[in-house]
Coordinates of C-alpha atoms in Angstrom, one line a residue:
X1 CA -14.5 -10.8 -24.2
X2 CA -11.7 -11.7 -22.0
X3 CA -11.9 -10.6 -18.1
X4 CA -9.4 -10.5 -15.6
X5 CA -10.5 -9.4 -11.9
X6 CA -8.3 -7.4 -9.9
X7 CA -9.4 -7.6 -5.8
X8 CA -7.9 -5.6 -3.3
X9 CA -8.7 -6.5 0.0
X10 CA -8.7 -3.8 3.3
X11 CA -9.9 -4.2 6.5
X12 CA -13.1 -2.2 6.1
X13 CA -13.7 -2.9 2.1
X14 CA -12.6 -4.8 -0.6
X15 CA -12.2 -2.7 -3.9
X16 CA -13.1 -4.9 -7.0
X17 CA -12.1 -4.0 -10.5
X18 CA -13.6 -5.8 -13.9
X19 CA -10.9 -5.5 -16.7
X20 CA -12.1 -6.2 -20.0
X21 CA -9.9 -6.9 -23.0
X22 CA -7.1 -5.3 -20.7
X23 CA -9.1 -2.2 -20.0
X24 CA -10.8 -1.3 -16.4
X25 CA -14.7 -1.4 -17.3
X26 CA -16.0 -1.7 -13.7
X27 CA -15.1 -0.5 -10.5
X28 CA -16.9 -1.8 -7.1
X29 CA -16.5 -2.0 -3.2
X30 CA -18.2 -4.5 -1.0
X31 CA -17.8 -4.6 2.6
X32 CA -15.2 -6.5 4.3
X33 CA -17.2 -9.2 6.8
X34 CA -14.7 -9.4 9.5
X35 CA -16.9 -11.2 11.9
X36 CA -16.2 -15.1 12.7
X37 CA -12.8 -14.3 12.3
X38 CA -13.3 -13.5 8.6
X39 CA -14.4 -16.5 7.5
X40 CA -17.1 -15.2 5.0
X41 CA -14.6 -12.8 3.7
X42 CA -13.4 -15.1 0.4
X43 CA -17.0 -16.7 -0.2
X44 CA -18.5 -12.8 -0.3
X45 CA -15.5 -12.4 -3.0
X46 CA -15.7 -15.2 -5.1
X47 CA -19.6 -15.2 -5.2
X48 CA -19.6 -11.7 -6.2
X49 CA -17.4 -12.4 -9.0
X50 CA -19.5 -15.2 -10.1
X51 CA -22.5 -13.3 -10.4
X52 CA -20.7 -10.4 -12.4
X53 CA -19.2 -12.6 -15.0
X54 CA -21.3 -12.9 -18.3
X55 CA -21.9 -15.7 -20.3
X56 CA -20.3 -14.5 -23.4
X57 CA -17.0 -13.4 -21.2
X58 CA -14.0 -15.7 -20.6
X59 CA -12.3 -15.4 -17.2
X60 CA -8.8 -15.3 -17.8
X61 CA -7.6 -14.9 -14.2
X62 CA -8.2 -13.4 -10.8
X63 CA -5.4 -11.4 -8.6
X64 CA -6.0 -10.9 -5.1
X65 CA -3.9 -8.3 -2.7
X66 CA -4.3 -9.3 0.8
X67 CA -3.1 -7.3 3.8
X68 CA -0.5 -9.6 4.9
X69 CA 2.9 -11.5 4.0
X70 CA 1.9 -13.9 1.0
X71 CA 3.8 -17.2 -0.1
X72 CA 2.6 -18.9 -2.7
X73 CA -1.0 -19.9 -2.6
X74 CA -1.7 -18.7 1.1
X75 CA -1.5 -15.3 3.1
X76 CA 0.7 -15.6 6.1
X77 CA -1.8 -14.2 8.4
X78 CA -3.9 -11.0 8.4
X79 CA -4.3 -9.4 11.5
X80 CA -7.0 -6.7 10.5
X81 CA -9.1 -9.6 9.0
X82 CA -8.8 -11.8 11.4
X83 CA -6.8 -14.6 9.9
X84 CA -4.1 -16.8 10.5
X85 CA -2.3 -18.8 7.9
X86 CA -5.2 -19.0 5.4
X87 CA -4.7 -21.0 1.8
X88 CA -6.6 -18.8 -0.3
X89 CA -6.3 -20.4 -3.6
X90 CA -7.8 -23.7 -2.1
X91 CA -11.0 -21.8 -1.2
X92 CA -11.3 -20.1 -4.5
X93 CA -11.4 -23.6 -6.1
X94 CA -14.6 -24.3 -5.0
X95 CA -15.8 -21.3 -6.8
X96 CA -13.4 -21.1 -9.9
X97 CA -12.0 -24.8 -10.5
X98 CA -9.6 -23.9 -13.5
X99 CA -9.1 -20.3 -13.1
X100 CA -5.7 -18.8 -12.8
X101 CA -5.4 -17.3 -9.4
X102 CA -2.3 -15.2 -8.2
X103 CA -2.0 -13.6 -4.8
X104 CA 0.1 -10.6 -3.6
X105 CA 0.5 -8.5 -0.6
X106 CA -1.6 -5.2 -0.9
X107 CA 1.2 -2.9 -0.6
X108 CA 3.1 -4.7 -3.3
X109 CA 0.3 -4.9 -5.6
X110 CA -0.1 -1.0 -5.2
X111 CA 3.5 -0.9 -6.0
X112 CA 3.1 -2.9 -9.1
X113 CA -0.1 -0.7 -10.4
X114 CA 1.7 2.4 -10.2
X115 CA 4.9 0.9 -11.7
X116 CA 3.1 -0.4 -14.9
X117 CA 0.0 2.1 -14.9
X118 CA 0.7 5.0 -12.8
X119 CA 3.2 7.7 -11.6
X120 CA 6.5 5.0 -11.9
X121 CA 5.6 4.1 -15.4
X122 CA 8.6 3.4 -17.3
X123 CA 10.8 2.5 -14.2
X124 CA 12.4 -1.0 -13.8
X125 CA 13.6 -0.4 -9.8
X126 CA 11.1 1.4 -7.7
X127 CA 10.1 1.6 -3.9
X128 CA 6.5 2.5 -3.3
X129 CA 5.5 3.7 0.6
X130 CA 1.8 3.7 1.2
X131 CA 1.2 5.9 4.2
X132 CA -2.2 5.4 5.4
X133 CA -3.6 4.6 9.3
X134 CA -0.3 2.2 8.9
X135 CA 2.9 2.5 6.6
X136 CA 3.3 -0.3 4.0
X137 CA 5.7 -0.5 1.3
X138 CA 6.4 -2.3 -2.0
X139 CA 9.6 -3.1 -3.5
X140 CA 9.7 -3.6 -7.8
X141 CA 12.9 -5.1 -8.8
X142 CA 13.9 -5.2 -12.5
X143 CA 10.0 -4.8 -13.0
X144 CA 9.0 -7.4 -11.0
X145 CA 7.6 -7.7 -7.4
X146 CA 10.3 -8.6 -4.9
X147 CA 8.7 -10.7 -2.0
X148 CA 11.8 -11.9 0.0
X149 CA 12.1 -15.5 1.3
X150 CA 8.7 -16.0 2.7
X151 CA 6.6 -12.9 1.1
X152 CA 7.5 -10.1 3.8
X153 CA 9.7 -7.8 1.9
X154 CA 8.5 -4.5 1.8
X155 CA 7.9 -4.0 5.5
X156 CA 9.2 -0.9 5.9
X157 CA 7.1 0.5 8.3
X158 CA 8.5 -1.5 10.8
X159 CA 12.2 -0.1 10.3
X160 CA 13.2 0.7 14.0
X161 CA 14.1 4.2 14.0
X162 CA 13.8 5.1 17.5
X163 CA 14.9 1.9 20.3
X164 CA 13.1 2.9 22.9
X165 CA 10.0 4.8 21.1
X166 CA 6.5 3.9 20.8
X167 CA 5.0 0.5 21.2
X168 CA 3.8 -0.7 17.6
X169 CA 0.9 -3.6 17.2
X170 CA 3.5 -5.6 15.9
X171 CA 5.0 -6.0 19.0
X172 CA 8.2 -4.0 18.4
X173 CA 9.2 -0.5 19.7
X174 CA 10.2 2.8 17.7
X175 CA 8.8 1.7 14.1
X176 CA 8.6 4.2 11.5
X177 CA 5.0 3.6 11.3
X178 CA 4.4 5.0 14.5
X179 CA 6.0 8.2 13.4
X180 CA 5.2 8.8 9.7
X181 CA 1.6 7.2 9.2
X182 CA -1.5 9.3 9.5
X183 CA -2.0 7.7 13.1
X184 CA 1.6 8.2 14.3
X185 CA 1.6 11.9 13.0
X186 CA -1.7 12.7 14.8
X187 CA -0.5 11.0 17.9
X188 CA 2.4 13.3 17.5
X189 CA 0.3 16.0 17.4
X190 CA -1.6 15.3 20.4
X191 CA 1.7 15.0 22.4
X192 CA 3.2 18.5 21.3
X193 CA 0.0 20.6 21.5
X194 CA -0.3 20.2 25.0
X195 CA -0.3 23.6 26.7
X196 CA 0.4 25.2 23.6
X197 CA -1.3 28.1 21.5
X198 CA -2.1 26.1 18.5
X199 CA -5.0 25.5 16.4
X200 CA -4.5 21.8 16.7
X201 CA -6.6 22.1 19.9
X202 CA -9.7 20.2 18.6
X203 CA -11.4 17.5 18.7
X204 CA -11.2 14.5 16.4
X205 CA -7.8 16.1 14.9
X206 CA -6.8 14.0 11.7
X207 CA -3.8 14.0 9.6
X208 CA -5.4 16.1 7.2
X209 CA -6.1 18.7 10.0
X210 CA -2.4 18.7 10.9
X211 CA -1.2 19.5 7.2
X212 CA -3.8 21.9 6.6
X213 CA -2.8 24.2 9.4
X214 CA 0.9 23.6 8.8
X215 CA 0.1 25.0 5.4
X216 CA -1.7 27.9 7.1
X217 CA 1.3 28.8 9.4
X218 CA 0.4 27.2 12.6
X219 CA 3.6 27.0 14.5
X220 CA 3.2 23.8 16.1
X221 CA 1.6 22.2 13.5
X222 CA 4.5 22.8 11.7
X223 CA 6.9 21.5 14.2
X224 CA 4.6 18.1 13.7
X225 CA 5.0 17.9 10.1
X226 CA 9.0 19.1 10.6
X227 CA 9.1 15.8 12.7
X228 CA 7.3 13.4 10.6
X229 CA 8.7 14.3 7.6
X230 CA 12.5 14.0 9.0
X231 CA 11.9 10.8 10.4
X232 CA 10.3 9.7 6.9
X233 CA 13.6 11.0 5.2
X234 CA 15.8 8.9 7.6
X235 CA 13.6 5.5 6.7
X236 CA 13.6 6.2 3.0
X237 CA 17.4 6.8 3.1
X238 CA 18.1 3.7 4.7
X239 CA 15.9 1.6 2.1
X240 CA 17.3 3.5 -1.0
X241 CA 20.9 2.9 0.7
X242 CA 20.4 -0.7 0.6
X243 CA 18.6 -1.1 -2.8
X244 CA 19.6 2.0 -4.8
X245 CA 16.0 2.6 -6.8
X246 CA 15.6 4.6 -9.5
X247 CA 12.4 6.0 -8.0
X248 CA 10.5 6.6 -5.0
X249 CA 6.6 6.7 -5.0
X250 CA 4.6 8.1 -2.0
X251 CA 1.3 7.0 -1.9
X252 CA -1.6 6.4 0.6
X253 CA -3.8 9.1 2.5
X254 CA -1.0 11.0 3.9
X255 CA 0.5 11.5 0.4
X256 CA -2.4 13.8 -0.5
X257 CA -0.7 16.9 1.2
X258 CA 1.1 16.8 -1.9
X259 CA 4.2 18.9 -3.1
X260 CA 4.2 20.4 0.6
X261 CA 4.9 16.7 1.9
X262 CA 7.3 15.7 -1.0
X263 CA 9.5 18.8 -1.2
X264 CA 10.3 18.4 2.5
X265 CA 11.0 14.8 2.5
X266 CA 13.2 15.3 -0.6
X267 CA 15.1 18.0 1.1
X268 CA 15.5 16.2 3.9
X269 CA 16.4 12.8 2.3
X270 CA 19.5 14.3 0.8
X271 CA 20.9 15.3 4.6
X272 CA 20.4 11.5 5.1
X273 CA 21.5 9.3 1.7
X274 CA 24.5 8.2 0.7
X275 CA 26.1 10.6 -1.2
X276 CA 25.6 8.4 -4.7
X277 CA 22.5 7.7 -3.6
X278 CA 21.2 11.4 -3.1
X279 CA 19.9 12.0 -6.9
X280 CA 17.4 9.2 -6.5
X281 CA 14.0 10.6 -7.7
X282 CA 10.8 11.1 -5.8
X283 CA 7.0 11.6 -7.1
X284 CA 3.4 11.2 -5.7
X285 CA 1.5 8.3 -6.6
X286 CA -1.3 9.0 -9.4
X287 CA -3.6 6.1 -9.3
X288 CA -5.0 6.8 -5.8
X289 CA -7.2 4.0 -4.4
X290 CA -7.2 1.9 -7.7
X291 CA -3.6 1.4 -7.6
X292 CA -4.1 -2.1 -6.0
X293 CA -6.8 -3.2 -8.3
X294 CA -4.5 -2.6 -11.0
X295 CA -1.3 -4.0 -9.8
X296 CA -3.7 -7.4 -9.2
X297 CA -4.8 -7.2 -12.8
X298 CA -1.2 -6.9 -13.9
X299 CA -0.5 -10.5 -11.8
X300 CA -2.5 -12.3 -14.3
X301 CA -1.7 -9.8 -17.3
X302 CA 2.0 -10.4 -16.5
X303 CA 1.6 -14.3 -16.7
X304 CA 0.2 -14.5 -19.9
X305 CA 2.3 -12.4 -21.3
X306 CA 5.5 -14.3 -20.1
X307 CA 3.8 -17.8 -20.9

Protein backbone atom coordinates (compact mmCIF):
# COMPACT_ATOMS: atom_id res chain seq x y z
CA UNK A 1 0.00 0.00 0.00
CA UNK A 2 1.33 3.41 -1.00
CA UNK A 3 1.10 6.16 1.63
CA UNK A 4 1.28 9.94 1.38
CA UNK A 5 1.04 12.16 4.46
CA UNK A 6 -0.47 15.63 4.19
CA UNK A 7 0.46 17.87 7.14
CA UNK A 8 -1.18 21.27 7.70
CA UNK A 9 0.69 23.19 10.41
CA UNK A 10 -1.22 25.88 12.30
CA UNK A 11 -0.43 28.05 15.29
CA UNK A 12 -2.54 26.00 17.71
CA UNK A 13 -2.93 22.62 16.03
CA UNK A 14 -1.42 20.46 13.32
CA UNK A 15 -3.81 18.58 11.05
CA UNK A 16 -2.49 15.33 9.60
CA UNK A 17 -4.03 13.27 6.82
CA UNK A 18 -2.88 9.78 5.88
CA UNK A 19 -3.68 8.95 2.27
CA UNK A 20 -3.49 5.29 1.31
CA UNK A 21 -3.56 4.58 -2.43
CA UNK A 22 -4.72 8.18 -3.01
CA UNK A 23 -7.64 8.02 -0.56
CA UNK A 24 -7.81 9.90 2.74
CA UNK A 25 -8.06 7.07 5.25
CA UNK A 26 -6.97 8.64 8.54
CA UNK A 27 -7.29 12.18 9.92
CA UNK A 28 -5.77 13.33 13.17
CA UNK A 29 -4.83 16.49 15.03
CA UNK A 30 -1.90 17.11 17.35
CA UNK A 31 -1.17 20.23 19.38
CA UNK A 32 1.34 22.77 18.12
CA UNK A 33 4.04 23.16 20.76
CA UNK A 34 5.16 26.77 20.37
CA UNK A 35 7.28 26.72 23.51
CA UNK A 36 11.04 27.13 23.14
CA UNK A 37 10.58 29.14 19.91
CA UNK A 38 8.70 26.24 18.33
CA UNK A 39 11.77 24.01 18.27
CA UNK A 40 9.75 20.88 19.07
CA UNK A 41 7.18 21.26 16.29
CA UNK A 42 8.95 19.40 13.49
CA UNK A 43 10.20 16.60 15.70
CA UNK A 44 6.64 16.13 17.05
CA UNK A 45 5.36 15.82 13.47
CA UNK A 46 8.00 13.41 12.21
CA UNK A 47 7.83 11.20 15.31
CA UNK A 48 4.06 10.99 14.84
CA UNK A 49 4.40 10.04 11.18
CA UNK A 50 6.97 7.36 11.92
CA UNK A 51 4.73 5.87 14.61
CA UNK A 52 1.76 5.74 12.23
CA UNK A 53 3.48 4.08 9.30
CA UNK A 54 2.94 0.32 9.14
CA UNK A 55 5.56 -2.19 8.02
CA UNK A 56 3.55 -3.21 4.96
CA UNK A 57 3.13 0.42 3.81
CA UNK A 58 5.40 2.26 1.38
CA UNK A 59 5.80 5.96 2.15
CA UNK A 60 5.88 7.93 -1.11
CA UNK A 61 6.22 11.38 0.40
CA UNK A 62 5.23 14.01 2.91
CA UNK A 63 3.61 17.31 1.94
CA UNK A 64 3.72 20.05 4.56
CA UNK A 65 1.79 23.34 4.66
CA UNK A 66 3.33 26.08 6.79
CA UNK A 67 2.04 29.48 7.98
CA UNK A 68 4.69 31.62 6.33
CA UNK A 69 6.43 32.25 3.01
CA UNK A 70 8.08 29.11 1.64
CA UNK A 71 11.01 28.93 -0.75
CA UNK A 72 12.45 25.56 -1.70
CA UNK A 73 13.34 23.58 1.42
CA UNK A 74 12.83 26.46 3.84
CA UNK A 75 10.14 28.52 5.47
CA UNK A 76 11.26 32.15 5.56
CA UNK A 77 9.77 32.82 8.96
CA UNK A 78 6.52 31.85 10.70
CA UNK A 79 5.65 34.33 13.43
CA UNK A 80 2.89 32.34 15.10
CA UNK A 81 5.18 29.30 15.37
CA UNK A 82 8.08 31.30 16.79
CA UNK A 83 10.23 30.54 13.74
CA UNK A 84 12.65 32.64 11.78
CA UNK A 85 14.20 31.02 8.70
CA UNK A 86 14.02 27.24 9.11
CA UNK A 87 15.29 24.48 6.85
CA UNK A 88 12.38 22.08 7.25
CA UNK A 89 13.62 19.44 4.82
CA UNK A 90 17.00 19.11 6.54
CA UNK A 91 15.24 18.39 9.83
CA UNK A 92 12.96 15.89 8.08
CA UNK A 93 16.02 14.02 6.78
CA UNK A 94 16.88 12.99 10.35
CA UNK A 95 13.71 10.89 10.36
CA UNK A 96 13.09 10.19 6.67
CA UNK A 97 16.49 10.18 4.88
CA UNK A 98 15.20 9.16 1.42
CA UNK A 99 11.57 10.32 1.42
CA UNK A 100 10.24 13.03 -0.90
CA UNK A 101 9.40 16.12 1.17
CA UNK A 102 7.61 19.09 -0.42
CA UNK A 103 6.60 22.32 1.30
CA UNK A 104 4.03 25.02 0.67
CA UNK A 105 2.55 28.02 2.35
CA UNK A 106 -0.60 26.89 4.18
CA UNK A 107 -2.99 29.16 2.27
CA UNK A 108 -1.45 28.02 -1.02
CA UNK A 109 -1.95 24.42 0.08
CA UNK A 110 -5.61 25.09 0.87
CA UNK A 111 -6.06 26.67 -2.56
CA UNK A 112 -4.44 23.65 -4.17
CA UNK A 113 -6.73 21.32 -2.22
CA UNK A 114 -9.87 23.17 -3.27
CA UNK A 115 -8.63 23.32 -6.88
CA UNK A 116 -8.16 19.59 -7.29
CA UNK A 117 -10.57 18.04 -4.77
CA UNK A 118 -13.06 20.71 -3.75
CA UNK A 119 -15.05 23.70 -4.94
CA UNK A 120 -12.62 24.69 -7.70
CA UNK A 121 -12.15 21.26 -9.25
CA UNK A 122 -11.87 21.60 -13.02
CA UNK A 123 -10.68 25.21 -12.95
CA UNK A 124 -7.10 26.07 -13.91
CA UNK A 125 -6.86 29.70 -12.73
CA UNK A 126 -8.15 30.27 -9.22
CA UNK A 127 -7.81 32.77 -6.40
CA UNK A 128 -8.66 31.51 -2.92
CA UNK A 129 -9.08 33.68 0.15
CA UNK A 130 -8.98 32.10 3.60
CA UNK A 131 -10.74 34.38 6.04
CA UNK A 132 -10.08 33.34 9.60
CA UNK A 133 -8.26 35.06 12.45
CA UNK A 134 -6.21 36.64 9.66
CA UNK A 135 -6.62 36.76 5.89
CA UNK A 136 -4.58 34.46 3.66
CA UNK A 137 -4.63 33.83 -0.04
CA UNK A 138 -3.54 31.25 -2.57
CA UNK A 139 -3.05 31.67 -6.30
CA UNK A 140 -3.43 28.81 -8.77
CA UNK A 141 -2.22 29.65 -12.28
CA UNK A 142 -2.49 27.06 -15.06
CA UNK A 143 -3.22 24.41 -12.45
CA UNK A 144 -0.14 25.09 -10.32
CA UNK A 145 0.57 27.13 -7.20
CA UNK A 146 2.16 30.47 -8.02
CA UNK A 147 4.67 31.14 -5.24
CA UNK A 148 6.36 34.27 -6.55
CA UNK A 149 10.02 35.23 -6.40
CA UNK A 150 10.64 34.26 -2.78
CA UNK A 151 7.54 32.33 -1.78
CA UNK A 152 5.57 35.40 -0.73
CA UNK A 153 2.82 35.50 -3.36
CA UNK A 154 -0.80 35.43 -2.28
CA UNK A 155 -0.36 37.77 0.70
CA UNK A 156 -3.70 39.33 -0.14
CA UNK A 157 -4.36 40.21 3.48
CA UNK A 158 -1.75 42.93 3.19
CA UNK A 159 -3.24 44.83 0.28
CA UNK A 160 -3.46 48.38 1.61
CA UNK A 161 -7.02 49.69 1.37
CA UNK A 162 -6.80 52.55 3.89
CA UNK A 163 -3.43 54.29 4.03
CA UNK A 164 -4.06 55.76 7.48
CA UNK A 165 -5.98 52.74 8.74
CA UNK A 166 -5.51 50.27 11.55
CA UNK A 167 -2.02 49.10 12.41
CA UNK A 168 -1.40 45.57 11.16
CA UNK A 169 0.79 42.94 12.83
CA UNK A 170 2.96 43.02 9.69
CA UNK A 171 3.97 46.59 10.54
CA UNK A 172 1.93 48.30 7.82
CA UNK A 173 -1.26 50.32 8.17
CA UNK A 174 -4.68 49.79 6.63
CA UNK A 175 -4.17 46.19 5.47
CA UNK A 176 -7.25 44.40 4.13
CA UNK A 177 -6.80 41.76 6.85
CA UNK A 178 -7.56 44.40 9.48
CA UNK A 179 -11.09 44.85 8.11
CA UNK A 180 -12.32 41.56 6.63
CA UNK A 181 -10.79 38.86 8.82
CA UNK A 182 -12.82 37.56 11.76
CA UNK A 183 -10.69 39.73 14.05
CA UNK A 184 -11.13 42.79 11.86
CA UNK A 185 -14.91 42.37 11.63
CA UNK A 186 -15.20 42.12 15.41
CA UNK A 187 -13.04 45.24 15.82
CA UNK A 188 -15.33 47.15 13.46
CA UNK A 189 -18.32 45.97 15.47
CA UNK A 190 -16.73 47.15 18.71
CA UNK A 191 -16.19 50.58 17.16
CA UNK A 192 -19.69 50.94 15.68
CA UNK A 193 -21.65 49.60 18.64
CA UNK A 194 -20.57 52.36 21.05
CA UNK A 195 -23.59 54.19 22.49
CA UNK A 196 -25.87 52.38 20.03
CA UNK A 197 -29.02 50.33 20.56
CA UNK A 198 -27.81 46.98 19.26
CA UNK A 199 -27.59 43.34 20.29
CA UNK A 200 -23.88 43.57 19.49
CA UNK A 201 -23.45 44.93 23.02
CA UNK A 202 -22.50 41.59 24.54
CA UNK A 203 -19.33 40.27 26.08
CA UNK A 204 -16.97 38.04 24.07
CA UNK A 205 -18.44 39.11 20.74
CA UNK A 206 -17.49 36.85 17.82
CA UNK A 207 -17.57 37.25 14.06
CA UNK A 208 -20.30 34.61 13.93
CA UNK A 209 -22.38 36.73 16.32
CA UNK A 210 -22.06 39.70 13.96
CA UNK A 211 -23.31 37.75 10.95
CA UNK A 212 -26.06 35.98 12.92
CA UNK A 213 -27.38 39.30 14.21
CA UNK A 214 -27.15 40.89 10.77
CA UNK A 215 -29.25 38.06 9.35
CA UNK A 216 -31.82 38.79 12.06
CA UNK A 217 -31.98 42.44 11.05
CA UNK A 218 -29.88 44.16 13.70
CA UNK A 219 -29.15 47.57 12.19
CA UNK A 220 -25.61 48.03 13.53
CA UNK A 221 -24.63 44.43 12.75
CA UNK A 222 -25.77 45.03 9.19
CA UNK A 223 -23.64 48.18 9.02
CA UNK A 224 -20.62 46.12 10.08
CA UNK A 225 -21.32 43.45 7.46
CA UNK A 226 -21.91 46.02 4.71
CA UNK A 227 -18.62 47.74 5.53
CA UNK A 228 -16.66 44.48 5.67
CA UNK A 229 -18.08 43.08 2.44
CA UNK A 230 -17.46 46.40 0.69
CA UNK A 231 -13.80 46.32 1.75
CA UNK A 232 -13.53 42.67 0.74
CA UNK A 233 -15.02 43.38 -2.68
CA UNK A 234 -12.50 46.19 -3.24
CA UNK A 235 -9.64 43.86 -2.34
CA UNK A 236 -10.89 41.03 -4.56
CA UNK A 237 -11.48 43.40 -7.47
CA UNK A 238 -7.87 44.58 -7.19
CA UNK A 239 -6.64 40.98 -7.32
CA UNK A 240 -8.90 40.02 -10.21
CA UNK A 241 -8.08 43.13 -12.21
CA UNK A 242 -4.46 41.97 -12.05
CA UNK A 243 -4.78 38.19 -12.46
CA UNK A 244 -8.11 37.72 -14.27
CA UNK A 245 -8.87 34.31 -12.71
CA UNK A 246 -11.74 32.04 -13.69
CA UNK A 247 -12.92 31.59 -10.13
CA UNK A 248 -12.66 33.15 -6.67
CA UNK A 249 -13.09 30.79 -3.71
CA UNK A 250 -13.97 32.12 -0.26
CA UNK A 251 -12.88 29.88 2.60
CA UNK A 252 -12.01 30.04 6.29
CA UNK A 253 -14.24 30.56 9.29
CA UNK A 254 -15.80 33.80 8.04
CA UNK A 255 -17.05 32.00 4.92
CA UNK A 256 -19.36 29.94 7.11
CA UNK A 257 -21.72 32.90 6.85
CA UNK A 258 -22.55 31.23 3.53
CA UNK A 259 -24.58 32.78 0.74
CA UNK A 260 -25.44 35.76 2.96
CA UNK A 261 -21.76 36.74 2.69
CA UNK A 262 -21.20 35.54 -0.87
CA UNK A 263 -24.10 37.41 -2.45
CA UNK A 264 -23.07 40.70 -0.87
CA UNK A 265 -19.46 40.33 -1.99
CA UNK A 266 -20.42 39.43 -5.57
CA UNK A 267 -22.82 42.35 -5.96
CA UNK A 268 -20.23 44.80 -4.66
CA UNK A 269 -17.39 43.23 -6.65
CA UNK A 270 -19.24 44.17 -9.83
CA UNK A 271 -19.05 47.84 -8.79
CA UNK A 272 -15.28 47.81 -8.35
CA UNK A 273 -14.04 45.37 -11.00
CA UNK A 274 -12.85 46.36 -14.47
CA UNK A 275 -15.71 45.86 -16.92
CA UNK A 276 -14.29 42.74 -18.62
CA UNK A 277 -13.61 41.11 -15.23
CA UNK A 278 -17.11 41.48 -13.79
CA UNK A 279 -18.25 38.02 -14.88
CA UNK A 280 -15.64 36.30 -12.69
CA UNK A 281 -17.24 33.33 -10.92
CA UNK A 282 -17.40 33.06 -7.13
CA UNK A 283 -17.99 30.10 -4.84
CA UNK A 284 -17.65 29.02 -1.22
CA UNK A 285 -14.99 26.49 -0.25
CA UNK A 286 -16.25 22.96 0.35
CA UNK A 287 -13.37 21.07 2.00
CA UNK A 288 -13.41 23.07 5.23
CA UNK A 289 -10.52 22.24 7.55
CA UNK A 290 -9.40 19.42 5.24
CA UNK A 291 -8.38 21.72 2.36
CA UNK A 292 -4.81 22.06 3.59
CA UNK A 293 -4.13 18.36 4.02
CA UNK A 294 -5.58 17.64 0.57
CA UNK A 295 -3.36 20.33 -0.91
CA UNK A 296 -0.29 18.90 0.83
CA UNK A 297 -1.20 15.43 -0.42
CA UNK A 298 -1.41 16.85 -3.93
CA UNK A 299 2.11 18.30 -3.70
CA UNK A 300 3.40 14.73 -3.57
CA UNK A 301 0.89 13.21 -5.98
CA UNK A 302 1.66 15.92 -8.53
CA UNK A 303 5.37 15.12 -8.39
CA UNK A 304 4.83 11.44 -9.17
CA UNK A 305 2.25 12.21 -11.84
CA UNK A 306 4.75 14.44 -13.62
CA UNK A 307 7.88 12.31 -13.15
